[in-house]
Coordinates of C-alpha atoms in Angstrom, one line a residue:
Chain A
X394 CA -27.1 -3.7 5.2
X395 CA -24.4 -4.3 2.7
X396 CA -25.3 -5.5 -0.8
X397 CA -23.2 -6.6 -3.8
X398 CA -24.9 -6.8 -7.2
X399 CA -23.0 -8.7 -9.9
X400 CA -19.8 -7.2 -8.6
X401 CA -16.9 -7.9 -11.0
X402 CA -13.3 -6.8 -11.2
X403 CA -11.0 -7.5 -14.1
X404 CA -7.3 -6.6 -14.5
X405 CA -6.5 -7.1 -18.1
X406 CA -7.4 -10.7 -18.9
X407 CA -7.5 -11.8 -15.2
X408 CA -10.9 -11.7 -13.5
X409 CA -10.3 -11.3 -9.8
X410 CA -13.9 -11.0 -8.8
X411 CA -16.6 -12.6 -10.8
X412 CA -20.2 -11.5 -10.6
X413 CA -20.6 -11.6 -6.8
X414 CA -24.1 -11.2 -5.4
X415 CA -24.5 -11.2 -1.7
X416 CA -26.3 -9.5 1.2
X417 CA -24.8 -8.7 4.6
X418 CA -27.5 -8.2 7.2
X419 CA -27.4 -6.0 10.4
X420 CA -27.3 -7.6 13.8
X421 CA -25.1 -10.5 12.9
X422 CA -21.4 -11.1 12.2
X423 CA -20.9 -12.2 8.6
X424 CA -17.7 -14.0 7.8
X425 CA -16.3 -13.4 4.3
X426 CA -14.2 -16.5 3.7
X427 CA -12.0 -17.7 1.0
X428 CA -8.5 -19.0 0.4
X429 CA -5.6 -16.5 -0.2
X430 CA -6.1 -14.8 -3.5
X431 CA -9.8 -15.6 -3.7
X432 CA -10.6 -11.9 -4.2
X433 CA -11.7 -11.0 -0.7
X434 CA -9.6 -7.8 -0.4
X435 CA -10.5 -6.6 -3.9
X436 CA -14.2 -7.1 -3.1
X437 CA -13.9 -5.1 0.2
X438 CA -12.0 -2.4 -1.6
X439 CA -14.8 -2.1 -4.2
X440 CA -17.4 -1.9 -1.4
X441 CA -15.4 1.0 0.1
X442 CA -15.0 2.8 -3.3
X443 CA -11.2 2.4 -3.4
X444 CA -11.4 0.2 -6.5
X445 CA -14.0 0.8 -9.2
X446 CA -15.8 -2.4 -10.3
X447 CA -15.4 -3.4 -13.9
X448 CA -19.1 -4.4 -13.8
X449 CA -21.9 -4.4 -11.2
X450 CA -22.2 -2.3 -8.1
X451 CA -22.5 -2.4 -4.3
X452 CA -24.4 -0.4 -1.7
X453 CA -23.8 0.2 2.0
X454 CA -26.8 1.4 3.9
X455 CA -28.7 1.5 0.6
X456 CA -26.3 3.9 -1.1
X457 CA -23.1 3.8 -3.0
X458 CA -20.4 4.3 -0.3
X459 CA -18.9 7.3 -2.1
X460 CA -22.2 9.3 -2.0
X461 CA -22.6 9.3 1.8
X462 CA -22.4 12.8 3.4
X463 CA -20.7 11.3 6.4
X464 CA -19.1 8.1 5.3
X465 CA -17.2 7.4 8.5
X466 CA -20.4 7.2 10.4
X467 CA -21.7 4.8 7.9
X468 CA -18.8 2.4 7.6
X469 CA -15.8 1.7 9.7
X470 CA -13.1 0.0 7.7
X471 CA -10.0 -1.9 8.5
X472 CA -7.9 -2.8 5.4
X473 CA -5.4 -5.7 5.3
X474 CA -2.6 -3.5 4.2
X475 CA -1.6 -0.8 6.6
X476 CA -3.2 2.6 5.9
X477 CA -1.2 4.9 8.1
X478 CA 1.7 7.2 7.9
X479 CA 4.4 5.7 10.2
X480 CA 5.8 9.1 11.0
X481 CA 2.6 10.3 12.8
X482 CA 1.6 9.4 16.3
X483 CA -1.5 7.3 16.8
X484 CA -3.3 10.3 18.2
X485 CA -2.5 12.6 15.3
X486 CA -3.4 9.9 12.8
X487 CA -6.9 9.5 14.3
X488 CA -7.3 13.2 14.9
X489 CA -6.5 14.0 11.2
X490 CA -9.2 11.5 10.1
X491 CA -11.6 12.8 12.7
X492 CA -11.3 16.4 11.5
X493 CA -12.8 15.5 8.1
X494 CA -16.1 14.8 9.8
X495 CA -15.9 17.2 12.7
X496 CA -15.5 14.3 15.1
X497 CA -14.3 15.8 18.5
X498 CA -11.1 15.0 20.3
X499 CA -13.1 13.3 23.1
X500 CA -14.2 10.6 20.6
X501 CA -10.6 10.1 19.4
X502 CA -9.5 9.6 23.0
X503 CA -12.5 7.2 23.5
X504 CA -11.6 4.9 20.6
X505 CA -7.9 5.0 21.6
X506 CA -9.0 3.8 25.1
X507 CA -11.3 1.2 23.6
X508 CA -8.5 -0.2 21.5
X509 CA -6.1 -0.2 24.5
X510 CA -3.8 2.3 22.9
X511 CA -4.0 5.2 25.4
X512 CA -0.5 4.6 26.7
X513 CA 1.1 4.6 23.3
X514 CA -1.2 7.3 21.7
X515 CA 1.6 9.8 21.5
X516 CA 4.2 7.5 20.2
X517 CA 5.0 7.4 16.5
X518 CA 3.3 4.5 14.6
X519 CA 6.7 3.6 13.2
X520 CA 7.5 1.7 16.4
X521 CA 4.2 -0.2 16.6
X522 CA 4.1 -4.0 16.6
X523 CA 1.8 -5.7 14.1
X524 CA -0.8 -6.2 16.8
X525 CA -0.7 -2.6 17.9
X526 CA -1.1 -1.6 14.2
X527 CA -4.2 -3.8 14.0
X528 CA -5.6 -2.2 17.2
X529 CA -5.0 1.3 15.7
X530 CA -6.8 0.1 12.5
X531 CA -9.8 -1.0 14.7
X532 CA -9.7 2.3 16.6
X533 CA -9.9 4.2 13.2
X534 CA -12.8 2.0 12.1
X535 CA -14.7 2.8 15.2
X536 CA -14.0 6.6 15.0
X537 CA -17.3 7.6 13.5
X538 CA -19.4 5.1 15.6
X539 CA -20.4 3.5 12.3
X540 CA -23.5 1.5 11.5
X541 CA -21.5 -0.9 9.3
X542 CA -18.0 -2.4 9.9
X543 CA -15.9 -3.9 7.1
X544 CA -12.8 -5.6 8.5
X545 CA -10.2 -7.3 6.4
X546 CA -8.4 -10.1 8.4
X547 CA -8.7 -8.3 11.8
X548 CA -7.1 -11.0 13.9
X549 CA -3.9 -11.0 11.7
X550 CA -0.9 -10.5 13.9
X551 CA -2.8 -10.3 17.2
X552 CA -1.8 -12.1 20.3
X553 CA -4.3 -14.4 22.0
X554 CA -5.6 -11.6 24.2
X555 CA -6.1 -9.5 21.1
X556 CA -7.9 -12.2 19.2
X557 CA -10.3 -12.7 22.1
X558 CA -10.8 -8.9 22.3
X559 CA -11.7 -8.8 18.6
X560 CA -14.1 -11.7 18.9
X561 CA -15.9 -10.1 21.8
X562 CA -15.9 -6.7 20.1
X563 CA -17.4 -8.1 16.9
X564 CA -20.1 -9.9 18.7
X565 CA -21.0 -6.9 20.8
X566 CA -21.0 -4.6 17.8
X567 CA -23.4 -6.9 16.0
X568 CA -25.6 -7.2 19.1
X569 CA -26.0 -3.4 19.0
X570 CA -27.6 -3.9 15.6
X571 CA -24.7 -3.0 13.5
X572 CA -23.8 -4.8 10.3
X573 CA -20.4 -6.6 10.6
X574 CA -18.5 -8.0 7.7
X575 CA -15.2 -9.7 8.6
X576 CA -12.9 -11.4 6.1
X577 CA -10.7 -14.3 6.9
X578 CA -9.0 -17.3 5.3
X579 CA -9.5 -19.3 8.5
X580 CA -12.7 -21.3 8.9
X581 CA -11.8 -22.1 12.5
X582 CA -11.7 -18.4 13.4
X583 CA -15.0 -17.7 11.6
X584 CA -16.7 -20.6 13.2
X585 CA -16.1 -18.9 16.6
X586 CA -17.4 -15.4 15.7
X587 CA -19.6 -15.5 12.6
X588 CA -23.2 -16.4 12.3
X589 CA -23.5 -16.0 8.6
X590 CA -20.9 -17.0 5.9
X591 CA -20.2 -15.7 2.5
X592 CA -17.6 -18.0 0.9
X593 CA -15.7 -17.2 -2.3
X594 CA -13.0 -18.9 -4.3
X595 CA -11.3 -17.6 -7.4
X596 CA -13.6 -14.6 -7.3
X597 CA -16.8 -16.6 -7.5
X598 CA -19.4 -17.1 -4.8
X599 CA -19.2 -20.6 -3.5
X600 CA -21.7 -20.4 -0.6
X601 CA -23.9 -17.9 1.1
X602 CA -25.0 -19.7 4.2
X603 CA -25.1 -19.9 8.0
X604 CA -22.5 -21.6 10.1
X605 CA -25.2 -24.0 11.4
X606 CA -26.2 -24.9 7.9
X607 CA -22.7 -25.5 6.8
X608 CA -22.1 -27.8 9.8
X609 CA -25.3 -29.7 8.9
X610 CA -24.2 -29.9 5.2
X611 CA -20.8 -31.2 6.3
X612 CA -22.4 -34.1 8.2
X613 CA -23.1 -32.4 11.4
X614 CA -20.9 -31.5 14.3
X615 CA -19.1 -34.4 16.0
X616 CA -17.8 -35.1 19.5
X617 CA -14.6 -37.1 20.1
X618 CA -14.9 -39.3 23.2
X619 CA -12.1 -41.4 24.7
X620 CA -13.2 -43.9 27.3
X621 CA -12.0 -47.4 28.4
X622 CA -15.6 -48.5 28.2
X623 CA -16.0 -47.6 24.5
X624 CA -18.3 -50.5 23.6
X625 CA -20.7 -49.9 26.6
X626 CA -20.9 -46.1 25.9
X627 CA -21.5 -46.8 22.2
X628 CA -24.4 -49.1 22.9
X629 CA -25.9 -46.5 25.3
X630 CA -25.6 -43.6 22.8
X631 CA -26.6 -45.3 19.6
X632 CA -30.2 -44.7 18.8
X633 CA -32.5 -42.1 17.3
X634 CA -30.4 -39.7 15.2
X635 CA -27.2 -40.5 17.1
X636 CA -24.4 -42.5 15.7
X637 CA -21.1 -43.5 17.5
X638 CA -18.3 -44.9 15.4
X639 CA -15.0 -46.2 16.6
X640 CA -12.3 -43.7 16.2
X641 CA -8.6 -44.0 15.3
X642 CA -7.7 -45.8 18.5
X643 CA -9.6 -48.6 20.2
X644 CA -10.8 -46.6 23.1
X645 CA -12.0 -43.7 20.9
X646 CA -15.5 -42.9 19.6
X647 CA -16.7 -40.3 17.1
X648 CA -20.3 -39.3 18.0
X649 CA -22.6 -37.5 15.7
X650 CA -26.0 -36.2 16.7
X651 CA -25.4 -35.6 20.4
X652 CA -23.5 -32.7 22.0
X653 CA -20.7 -33.0 24.6
X654 CA -23.1 -32.2 27.4
X655 CA -25.5 -34.9 26.5
X656 CA -22.8 -37.5 26.2
X657 CA -21.2 -36.5 29.5
X658 CA -24.6 -36.7 31.3
X659 CA -25.3 -40.2 29.9
X660 CA -21.7 -41.4 30.8
X661 CA -22.1 -40.0 34.3
X662 CA -25.5 -41.7 34.7
X663 CA -23.9 -45.0 33.9
X664 CA -20.7 -44.3 35.8
X665 CA -18.6 -44.6 32.7
X666 CA -15.1 -43.1 33.0
X667 CA -14.3 -40.5 30.3
X668 CA -10.7 -39.6 29.5
X669 CA -11.6 -37.1 26.8
X670 CA -14.8 -35.3 25.6
X671 CA -14.0 -32.9 22.8
X672 CA -16.4 -31.2 20.3
X673 CA -14.9 -31.3 16.8
X674 CA -14.9 -28.4 14.4
X675 CA -12.9 -30.5 12.0
X676 CA -15.9 -31.3 9.9
X677 CA -16.5 -27.6 9.3
X678 CA -12.9 -27.1 8.3
X679 CA -13.2 -30.0 6.0
X680 CA -16.4 -28.7 4.5
X681 CA -14.6 -25.4 3.8
X682 CA -11.7 -27.2 2.3
X683 CA -13.9 -29.2 0.0
X684 CA -15.8 -26.1 -1.1
X685 CA -12.7 -24.2 -1.9
X686 CA -10.4 -26.9 -3.0
X687 CA -11.3 -26.5 -6.7
X688 CA -10.6 -22.8 -6.5
X689 CA -7.6 -22.6 -4.2
X690 CA -4.9 -20.5 -5.8
X691 CA -2.0 -22.4 -4.2
X692 CA -2.5 -26.0 -3.6
X693 CA -0.1 -28.4 -1.8
X694 CA 1.0 -31.3 -4.0
X695 CA -0.8 -33.8 -1.9
X696 CA -4.0 -32.4 -0.4
X697 CA -4.0 -32.7 3.4
X698 CA -6.2 -35.5 4.6
X699 CA -6.1 -35.1 8.3
X700 CA -8.2 -37.3 10.5
X701 CA -8.2 -34.8 13.4
X702 CA -7.8 -31.6 11.3
Chain B
X1397 CA -31.1 -3.7 19.5
X1398 CA -30.1 -0.1 19.3
X1399 CA -29.0 1.6 16.1
X1400 CA -26.9 4.7 16.7
X1401 CA -28.9 8.0 16.4
X1402 CA -28.2 10.2 13.4
X1403 CA -25.0 12.0 14.2
X1404 CA -23.9 15.6 13.6
X1405 CA -20.8 14.5 11.8
X1406 CA -20.4 15.1 8.1
X1407 CA -17.8 16.1 5.6
X1408 CA -17.4 19.8 4.7
X1409 CA -14.6 21.5 2.6
X1410 CA -13.4 23.4 5.7
X1411 CA -13.2 20.2 7.7
X1412 CA -11.1 18.5 5.0
X1413 CA -8.9 21.5 5.0
X1414 CA -8.6 21.2 8.8
X1415 CA -7.7 17.6 8.4
X1416 CA -5.0 18.2 5.8
X1417 CA -3.5 21.0 8.0
X1418 CA -3.4 18.5 10.9
X1419 CA -1.7 15.9 8.7
X1420 CA 0.7 18.5 7.4
X1421 CA 1.8 19.8 10.8
X1422 CA 2.0 16.4 12.5
X1423 CA 4.8 15.1 10.4
X1424 CA 8.5 15.8 11.3
X1425 CA 9.4 15.9 7.6
X1426 CA 7.3 19.1 7.1
X1427 CA 9.3 21.0 9.7
X1428 CA 12.6 19.6 8.6
X1429 CA 12.0 20.6 4.9
X1430 CA 10.6 24.1 5.8
X1431 CA 13.3 24.9 8.3
X1432 CA 16.1 23.6 6.0
X1433 CA 14.8 25.9 3.2
X1434 CA 14.8 28.9 5.6
X1435 CA 18.3 28.1 6.9
X1436 CA 19.7 27.7 3.4
X1437 CA 18.2 30.9 2.2
X1438 CA 19.2 32.9 5.2
X1439 CA 22.7 31.4 5.4
X1440 CA 23.4 32.0 1.8
X1441 CA 22.0 35.6 1.9
X1442 CA 24.1 36.6 4.8
X1443 CA 27.2 35.1 3.2
X1444 CA 26.5 37.0 0.0
X1445 CA 26.1 40.2 2.0
X1446 CA 29.3 39.7 4.0
X1447 CA 31.5 38.7 1.1
X1448 CA 30.2 41.2 -1.5
X1449 CA 32.9 43.3 -3.1
X1450 CA 31.7 46.5 -4.7
X1451 CA 32.6 46.7 -8.4
X1452 CA 33.4 43.0 -8.5
X1453 CA 31.9 40.3 -10.7
X1454 CA 28.5 40.5 -9.0
X1455 CA 28.0 44.3 -9.5
X1456 CA 25.5 44.0 -12.3
X1457 CA 23.3 41.5 -10.5
X1458 CA 19.9 42.5 -9.3
X1459 CA 20.0 43.1 -5.6
X1460 CA 17.1 40.9 -4.7
X1461 CA 18.5 38.0 -6.9
X1462 CA 21.9 38.5 -5.2
X1463 CA 20.5 38.5 -1.6
X1464 CA 18.1 35.6 -2.2
X1465 CA 20.6 33.4 -4.1
X1466 CA 20.0 30.7 -1.5
X1467 CA 16.5 30.2 -2.8
X1468 CA 18.0 28.0 -5.5
X1469 CA 18.9 25.6 -2.8
X1470 CA 15.8 26.3 -0.7
X1471 CA 13.5 25.5 -3.6
X1472 CA 14.8 21.9 -3.6
X1473 CA 13.5 21.5 0.0
X1474 CA 10.2 23.0 -0.9
X1475 CA 9.9 20.6 -4.0
X1476 CA 10.6 17.6 -1.7
X1477 CA 7.9 18.9 0.7
X1478 CA 5.4 19.2 -2.2
X1479 CA 6.1 15.7 -3.3
X1480 CA 5.9 14.3 0.2
X1481 CA 2.5 15.9 0.8
X1482 CA 0.9 13.7 -2.0
X1483 CA 3.3 10.9 -2.9
X1484 CA 4.1 10.3 0.7
X1485 CA 0.5 9.2 1.3
X1486 CA 0.8 6.6 -1.4
X1487 CA 4.2 5.2 -0.3
X1488 CA 2.8 4.7 3.2
X1489 CA -0.7 3.5 2.4
X1490 CA -2.2 6.5 4.3
X1491 CA -4.0 7.5 1.1
X1492 CA -6.5 4.6 1.6
X1493 CA -7.5 5.9 5.0
X1494 CA -7.7 9.4 3.6
X1495 CA -10.0 8.3 0.7
X1496 CA -12.2 6.1 2.9
X1497 CA -12.8 9.2 5.1
X1498 CA -13.3 11.4 2.1
X1499 CA -14.6 9.2 -0.8
X1500 CA -15.2 12.3 -3.0
X1501 CA -11.4 12.2 -3.3
X1502 CA -10.8 15.5 -5.1
X1503 CA -11.4 17.7 -2.1
X1504 CA -8.4 16.0 -0.4
X1505 CA -6.1 17.2 -3.3
X1506 CA -7.4 20.7 -3.2
X1507 CA -7.0 20.9 0.6
X1508 CA -3.5 19.6 0.3
X1509 CA -2.6 22.2 -2.3
X1510 CA -4.2 25.0 -0.2
X1511 CA -2.4 24.0 3.0
X1512 CA 0.9 23.6 1.2
X1513 CA 0.5 26.9 -0.6
X1514 CA -0.3 28.8 2.6
X1515 CA 2.5 27.2 4.6
X1516 CA 5.2 27.3 2.0
X1517 CA 4.5 30.9 0.9
X1518 CA 4.3 32.2 4.5
X1519 CA 7.5 30.5 5.5
X1520 CA 9.4 31.5 2.3
X1521 CA 8.2 35.1 2.4
X1522 CA 9.1 35.6 6.1
X1523 CA 12.5 34.1 5.5
X1524 CA 13.1 36.2 2.4
X1525 CA 12.2 39.4 4.2
X1526 CA 14.4 38.5 7.1
X1527 CA 17.2 37.6 4.7
X1528 CA 16.9 40.8 2.7
X1529 CA 17.0 42.9 5.8
X1530 CA 20.0 41.0 7.3
X1531 CA 22.0 41.1 4.1
X1532 CA 21.2 44.7 3.5
X1533 CA 22.7 45.7 6.9
X1534 CA 26.0 44.2 5.5
X1535 CA 25.6 45.8 2.1
X1536 CA 25.1 49.3 3.4
X1537 CA 27.2 51.8 1.5
X1538 CA 27.8 49.5 -1.4
X1539 CA 26.3 49.7 -4.9
X1540 CA 23.9 46.9 -3.9
X1541 CA 22.3 48.9 -1.1
X1542 CA 18.5 48.9 -1.4
X1543 CA 15.5 49.4 0.9
X1544 CA 12.3 47.4 1.1
X1545 CA 10.4 50.5 -0.1
X1546 CA 12.6 51.0 -3.2
X1547 CA 10.7 50.4 -6.5
X1548 CA 10.3 46.8 -7.3
X1549 CA 12.0 45.4 -4.2
X1550 CA 9.1 44.2 -2.2
X1551 CA 7.4 42.9 -5.3
X1552 CA 10.5 40.9 -6.3
X1553 CA 10.8 39.4 -2.8
X1554 CA 7.1 38.4 -2.8
X1555 CA 7.6 37.2 -6.4
X1556 CA 10.5 35.0 -5.4
X1557 CA 8.4 33.3 -2.7
X1558 CA 5.4 33.0 -5.0
X1559 CA 7.6 31.5 -7.7
X1560 CA 9.0 28.8 -5.4
X1561 CA 5.7 28.1 -3.9
X1562 CA 4.2 27.5 -7.4
X1563 CA 7.1 25.3 -8.4
X1564 CA 6.4 23.3 -5.2
X1565 CA 2.7 23.0 -6.3
X1566 CA 3.9 21.6 -9.6
X1567 CA 5.8 19.0 -7.6
X1568 CA 2.8 18.3 -5.4
X1569 CA 0.8 17.6 -8.5
X1570 CA 3.5 15.3 -9.8
X1571 CA 3.5 13.5 -6.5
X1572 CA -0.2 12.7 -6.9
X1573 CA 0.3 11.7 -10.5
X1574 CA 3.2 9.4 -10.1
X1575 CA 2.5 8.2 -6.6
X1576 CA 6.1 7.6 -5.8
X1577 CA 8.4 9.9 -3.8
X1578 CA 11.7 9.2 -5.7
X1579 CA 9.9 9.0 -9.0
X1580 CA 8.3 12.4 -8.6
X1581 CA 11.5 14.0 -7.4
X1582 CA 13.3 12.6 -10.4
X1583 CA 10.6 13.7 -12.8
X1584 CA 10.7 17.2 -11.3
X1585 CA 14.5 17.5 -11.6
X1586 CA 14.4 16.0 -15.1
X1587 CA 11.3 17.7 -16.5
X1588 CA 11.2 21.0 -14.7
X1589 CA 14.9 21.8 -13.8
X1590 CA 17.0 20.1 -16.5
X1591 CA 14.7 19.9 -19.6
X1592 CA 14.5 23.7 -20.2
X1593 CA 18.4 23.9 -20.1
X1594 CA 18.6 21.2 -22.8
X1595 CA 15.9 22.8 -24.9
X1596 CA 17.8 26.1 -24.6
X1597 CA 20.6 24.5 -26.5
X1598 CA 18.4 24.1 -29.6
X1599 CA 19.1 26.8 -32.3
X1600 CA 15.5 28.0 -32.7
X1601 CA 14.2 31.4 -31.7
X1602 CA 10.7 30.2 -31.0
X1603 CA 12.1 27.8 -28.4
X1604 CA 14.1 30.6 -26.9
X1605 CA 11.1 32.8 -26.4
X1606 CA 8.9 30.0 -25.2
X1607 CA 11.5 29.0 -22.6
X1608 CA 10.9 32.3 -20.8
X1609 CA 7.6 31.0 -19.7
X1610 CA 8.9 27.6 -18.5
X1611 CA 8.5 27.2 -14.7
X1612 CA 12.0 27.8 -13.5
X1613 CA 12.6 30.7 -15.9
X1614 CA 9.2 32.3 -15.0
X1615 CA 10.0 31.9 -11.3
X1616 CA 13.4 33.6 -11.9
X1617 CA 11.7 36.5 -13.7
X1618 CA 9.3 36.9 -10.8
X1619 CA 12.1 37.2 -8.3
X1620 CA 14.1 40.0 -9.9
X1621 CA 13.5 43.7 -9.1
X1622 CA 15.0 44.8 -12.4
X1623 CA 13.9 42.9 -15.6
X1624 CA 16.7 41.0 -17.2
X1625 CA 17.1 40.5 -20.9
X1626 CA 15.0 37.8 -22.5
X1627 CA 12.9 37.2 -19.4
X1628 CA 9.1 37.5 -19.2
X1629 CA 7.5 40.4 -17.5
X1630 CA 6.3 39.7 -14.0
X1631 CA 2.6 39.5 -14.8
X1632 CA 2.8 37.0 -17.7
X1633 CA 5.5 35.1 -15.8
X1634 CA 3.1 34.7 -12.8
X1635 CA 0.3 33.7 -15.1
X1636 CA 2.5 31.1 -16.8
X1637 CA 3.6 29.6 -13.5
X1638 CA 0.0 29.5 -12.3
X1639 CA -1.0 27.7 -15.5
X1640 CA 1.8 25.1 -15.1
X1641 CA 0.7 24.5 -11.5
X1642 CA -2.9 24.2 -12.7
X1643 CA -2.0 21.7 -15.4
X1644 CA -0.1 19.6 -12.9
X1645 CA -2.9 19.7 -10.3
X1646 CA -5.6 19.3 -12.9
X1647 CA -4.1 16.2 -14.3
X1648 CA -3.6 14.9 -10.8
X1649 CA -7.3 15.5 -10.0
X1650 CA -8.5 13.7 -13.1
X1651 CA -6.4 10.7 -12.4
X1652 CA -7.3 10.7 -8.7
X1653 CA -10.9 10.5 -9.6
X1654 CA -10.4 7.7 -12.1
X1655 CA -7.7 5.4 -10.8
X1656 CA -8.1 2.7 -8.2
X1657 CA -6.4 3.8 -4.9

């Protein structure tokens, strides 16, 4: 369990993090969301004892992080900025960190393998791609087999295979009962991995909610259907708690209140031809945009109003 | 749901020391700076021995100072190494990984200082002994002939190595204070190497006598088998150098604990 109590960070006159209170529970993946400059990294650095809060405090596993006798077994951390010496090999980097806790070489080799870095373990980090650097960061985070994971933008710079690997890893770590806190500025990414969301903007807490709740608050998930028999399907679908509105094109419907499987089944039962049947996460993206719009640090002159988002 | 069982892993001072030793030895720059220092000291020492003319301009120079003249160059390499050990972690971002692993922070600095001291002194002392013996083979029969067991010789050789090691520790502290490799090297050259020379120009006797206890002058006094005029005695010189290093490291420790990383 990770807890923040009135966590505040000020640099001179600028308040970067403003009285944050939140709880991150074990067994789930919690997304820490906010636009660029919202104060996510500063908050994570305070959790890890790298930055001292101006006011307030935080605990990991019930204690201030810096007072743990074996912090690497308590928290595995991946920071946004690289935290490695490029002149060292991946193996030596991890081994040096492992020595501080008496973690054996076998564990270092295990996490290298887990991160898919065994082949490059004895190459200097200097030559690593962004994605390999991220994998090394994850390997370092897993070194102490920690009960909590704090990862700042872990999918940054990863190729699609790497992104998928991270998603599965996060889900399985949470399923083992660990507490997983992952920061991102991408709602779409968090919608796929996180169960719980802590959303901040300009250093303030905007929402502490679940993905499901946010979808509901945003007007529910919708499904885009393209069919030449739009009117027929619309009449069949419309009913209790289900609405089907015409979409941008004439043969398009936007359905709320029924999932893709249900719609497909109904269409099949009535031999209606479907050209497209797509669950939309656009509403979630829009809900996030609306929440954070007021607080976004950099805004485009004309806010994007995408139909498909 | 399974929560990992309590593990045997925990931080101890010895483990932090082990970690810092692993960091130290796994960087190429460590070996480049240490070996460069040795090569400069040995090369200069042998050249001094081979080119010495009895009764020439160098006749009144202390024999250990003469033979180890190259340590003036070698000390620069050791200074750079000291700075790299601390400031190098800041310039690369490695410090964040180090402090997440050891959030108590200060043990990391002590371990770095200990590893540096042991490695620098061992390497310097071995090089100085070798250089002395090699140069003395060439100086046999001259007025600079001396043996390791002659009075003051071994002490001066050890003193030379200790002096440079302590100067390096001052640089290590500066690296942690300023957190920039070029900044720290600049500050060391300006504050430790050049400033005393400038102060020496001042026409005050008090400054003159205080200068004997400044880092480079104290290190010079430690490395001479025969005391030279105006220099501090070996004991006080060593004490002064230790204090300079303690001030540098102490200030670094205080700020390390206080500042955001």
